[in-house]
Amino acid sequence: MQSFWHRLRVGAFAALALAIAGAAAALAADDPLPSWNDGAAKASILAFVGKVTTAGSPDFVPAGERIATFDNDGTLWSEQPVYFQIAFAVDRLKVLAAVDPAIAGNETVKAVLSGDRAKLAAVGEKGLLEIVAMTHAGMSVADFEGIVRAWLATARHPRFDRPYNELVYQPMLELLAYLRANGFKTFIVSGGGIDFMRPWAPAAYGTPPEQIVGSSGRTKWQLVGDRPSIMKLPEVDFIDDGPGKPVGIERFIGRRPVFAAGNSDGDLEMLQWTTLDTGPRFALIVHHTDAVREWAYDRDSPVGRLDKALDEAAKRGWLVVDMKNDWKVIYPFEK
Amino acid sequence: MQSFWHRLRVGAFAALALAIAGAAAALAADDPLPSWNDGAAKASILAFVGKVTTAGSPDFVPAGERIATFDNDGTLWSEQPVYFQIAFAVDRLKVLAAVDPAIAGNETVKAVLSGDRAKLAAVGEKGLLEIVAMTHAGMSVADFEGIVRAWLATARHPRFDRPYNELVYQPMLELLAYLRANGFKTFIVSGGGIDFMRPWAPAAYGTPPEQIVGSSGRTKWQLVGDRPSIMKLPEVDFIDDGPGKPVGIERFIGRRPVFAAGNSDGDLEMLQWTTLDTGPRFALIVHHTDAVREWAYDRDSPVGRLDKALDEAAKRGWLVVDMKNDWKVIYPFEK
């Protein structure tokens, strides 16, 4: 028979063990970036947010000035085998061609729907603008929104056989939420179409429509009887890519970000605009290094080429996130 | 000698009277629109905000969707004897002409600085664009911001001998604050220049730079060494007036307002866009009826003409605010 003291000691150890386990669970629950492996990438993000939110710190940034901008394609969701908006346009062309012989007979449309690489290569810029006009204009913004929603509800990504908006990056969702919890105002600043993103990005990323900046076509006010609408015209108005990103940030936001995330050379100027100023600044590049769980590509990729910005990251000390090694999971459905 | 019961009753009445006086004072202190006279205008605003913020009400609007847009010139600050941005441009021309003989010798500049009405009338659209290019382009957005700040710090309104940004309407400041306190997100949507407003409007109205929409010129990214800037080019990009207002709202905000305020025909389409939809909607027109404290003008005014929108207000039941009778004070400095 065990002594009273022995039993008490066992009880105390058991209680201590329970307390330790509880604390560990609580700490894990409090980890704002649970899908990021512990390491330099995660640590540098936590350190930056810590210092700009610590009142009295020389690096303190008032809450209203904590502007964070995120590229979308390849930074918040996947962009392979083609930008998802191109998949949308091709699917839309199929629908239109099925009901309109003029569209079905159009040479550019035939080239695109053939899937033939040589024919596609011959489409050129004029052909591309023709496709954009056919698929992204001639209806109201509200009607286009309905078309995008319907596409997302039915289309499936060829590799993952899931709706395209499920291919968002879980670690980046956590980063967006973590920044917002720390007083940052998060914006999407994408080369993708603003009207293509607004139907789904608010729910996916927790950013309201007015915090989404993107490329756009010209639009026109129309009032028919008592029914007003904003009509999408077949003319490109603004390309929010490369040097267009800081231009779009200045126009829509009107102040410089202190935090920005991108993944390609199209984000280079946004990252420069964010970091080449006084005060604490943070730039992050998502490097696609995971051929198994996602894709691996950088300097030679026609989609999301990352070349100049990768060199610049080394020179400027921007964080290059190694998807394969820094992220525990890629997509929410892996959890 | 009074009985115990009598004294008790007197004490009770006194306590009751004190309680009533206290409640009345508290109610007055709680009046969210103290510079608005009690009457139909104020009551209709309070009733609208009450119903859209009452959970369970058929007219309830979730906080995130309570978008309110405000014109600036003539709605939030005065616009007489000329739009204040024109006063800025004329003052700027004087500065430039004093140091640059080419500008001093320019025929359009001479016409503008002569103050001669006949010469001014001959300037035309081409001349106006020339003036805009001279005064609003050829520098970075940041440098232009400095120029606007310096002007506001020194320029004085000819009638009131005060900085222009003191000529904001106290009742409208209260309305903006009241809407925000009730979960509305307030935006400025002005025909004025976005870069002209952002240096002072955030402090004046409590709206951050990213909630200010306005007219704009084209801009260009520039990187010289490690110094990036956004340069203002001498080309008009977007006119945020008339049918441009709903176009700007759709582009910048991406959803329809439920509340909008304007004062001229330049706001007509914004008020239609706001109200010609299902659900609770509110449109307000500031009618300049006070020739003593401010100015009185409407259908025949070259500045801030209010003609079609006044007819439409009657037809649609929009609130027409009578400055003279609905507002206790016009400017903050009258208090």
XYZ file of N, CA, C and O in Angstrom, chain A residues 14 30 33 54 58 62 65-66 82 93 97 100 112 123 160 164 182 184 209 227 237 253 259 287 295 302 327 330 335:
116
model
N 0.559 14.813 -11.202
C -0.512 14.692 -12.208
C -1.125 16.065 -12.481
O -1.346 16.451 -13.631
N -3.322 30.176 -29.071
C -3.049 31.602 -29.227
C -2.108 31.903 -30.387
O -1.885 33.067 -30.698
N -0.578 32.330 -36.236
C -0.192 31.810 -37.552
C 0.054 30.299 -37.474
O 1.152 29.818 -37.767
N 3.611 48.245 -30.586
C 4.000 48.483 -29.189
C 4.071 49.988 -28.931
O 4.973 50.670 -29.436
N 10.048 52.989 -30.680
C 10.425 53.943 -31.736
C 9.813 53.553 -33.089
O 9.710 54.388 -33.979
N 0.742 54.334 -35.614
C -0.656 54.451 -35.156
C -1.574 53.549 -35.968
O -1.347 53.344 -37.168
N -2.719 54.200 -39.538
C -1.702 54.237 -40.604
C -1.141 52.857 -40.938
O -0.231 52.749 -41.747
N -1.674 51.829 -40.296
C -1.184 50.469 -40.584
C -1.890 49.921 -41.826
O -2.814 49.124 -41.741
N -3.274 28.308 -65.346
C -3.435 29.656 -65.911
C -4.117 30.513 -64.848
O -4.804 30.000 -63.954
N -16.555 32.154 -72.818
C -16.591 32.094 -74.286
C -17.349 30.864 -74.767
O -18.105 30.933 -75.738
N -20.403 31.109 -77.179
C -20.293 30.486 -78.505
C -21.431 29.497 -78.743
O -21.887 29.316 -79.875
N -24.425 31.855 -79.651
C -24.278 32.943 -80.622
C -23.327 32.517 -81.748
O -22.113 32.454 -81.556
N -8.873 30.310 -79.366
C -8.851 30.123 -77.912
C -9.500 28.793 -77.530
O -8.954 28.025 -76.731
N -2.810 34.787 -81.247
C -3.941 35.653 -80.891
C -3.486 37.101 -80.668
O -4.116 38.041 -81.140
N -7.388 20.086 -58.904
C -7.910 19.781 -57.571
C -9.394 19.418 -57.579
O -9.925 18.992 -56.555
N -12.737 27.190 -57.696
C -11.495 27.969 -57.709
C -11.269 28.742 -56.410
O -10.135 28.884 -55.956
N -4.448 43.190 -35.345
C -3.468 44.131 -34.808
C -3.614 45.536 -35.408
O -2.644 46.291 -35.493
N -4.293 46.604 -38.436
C -3.981 46.895 -39.843
C -5.275 46.926 -40.655
O -6.215 46.194 -40.367
N -15.593 45.242 -50.197
C -15.393 45.612 -51.608
C -14.557 46.875 -51.784
O -13.767 46.961 -52.728
N -34.583 52.640 -63.513
C -33.583 51.584 -63.230
C -32.186 52.037 -63.612
O -31.803 51.994 -64.782
N -9.418 50.500 -68.933
C -9.250 51.808 -68.296
C -7.952 51.872 -67.501
O -7.203 52.832 -67.600
N -6.095 54.395 -52.195
C -5.842 54.393 -50.748
C -5.310 55.751 -50.293
O -5.675 56.249 -49.223
N 3.146 47.538 -45.026
C 3.293 46.081 -45.184
C 2.725 45.710 -46.546
O 1.630 46.150 -46.893
N 7.211 32.581 -52.453
C 8.010 31.879 -53.456
C 7.415 30.486 -53.653
O 7.342 29.688 -52.716
N 2.651 24.292 -56.818
C 3.488 24.287 -58.007
C 4.841 24.891 -57.636
O 4.927 25.651 -56.671
N 5.967 31.591 -67.444
C 5.165 32.603 -68.143
C 4.058 33.154 -67.228
O 3.632 34.285 -67.389
N 5.327 26.584 -44.867
C 3.880 26.405 -44.674
C 3.532 24.943 -44.334
O 3.880 24.028 -45.074
N -1.153 24.163 -47.397
C -1.314 25.194 -48.439
C -2.761 25.695 -48.428
O -3.006 26.882 -48.304
N -6.621 20.873 -43.999
C -6.612 20.816 -42.523
C -7.420 19.643 -41.995
O -8.499 19.359 -42.498
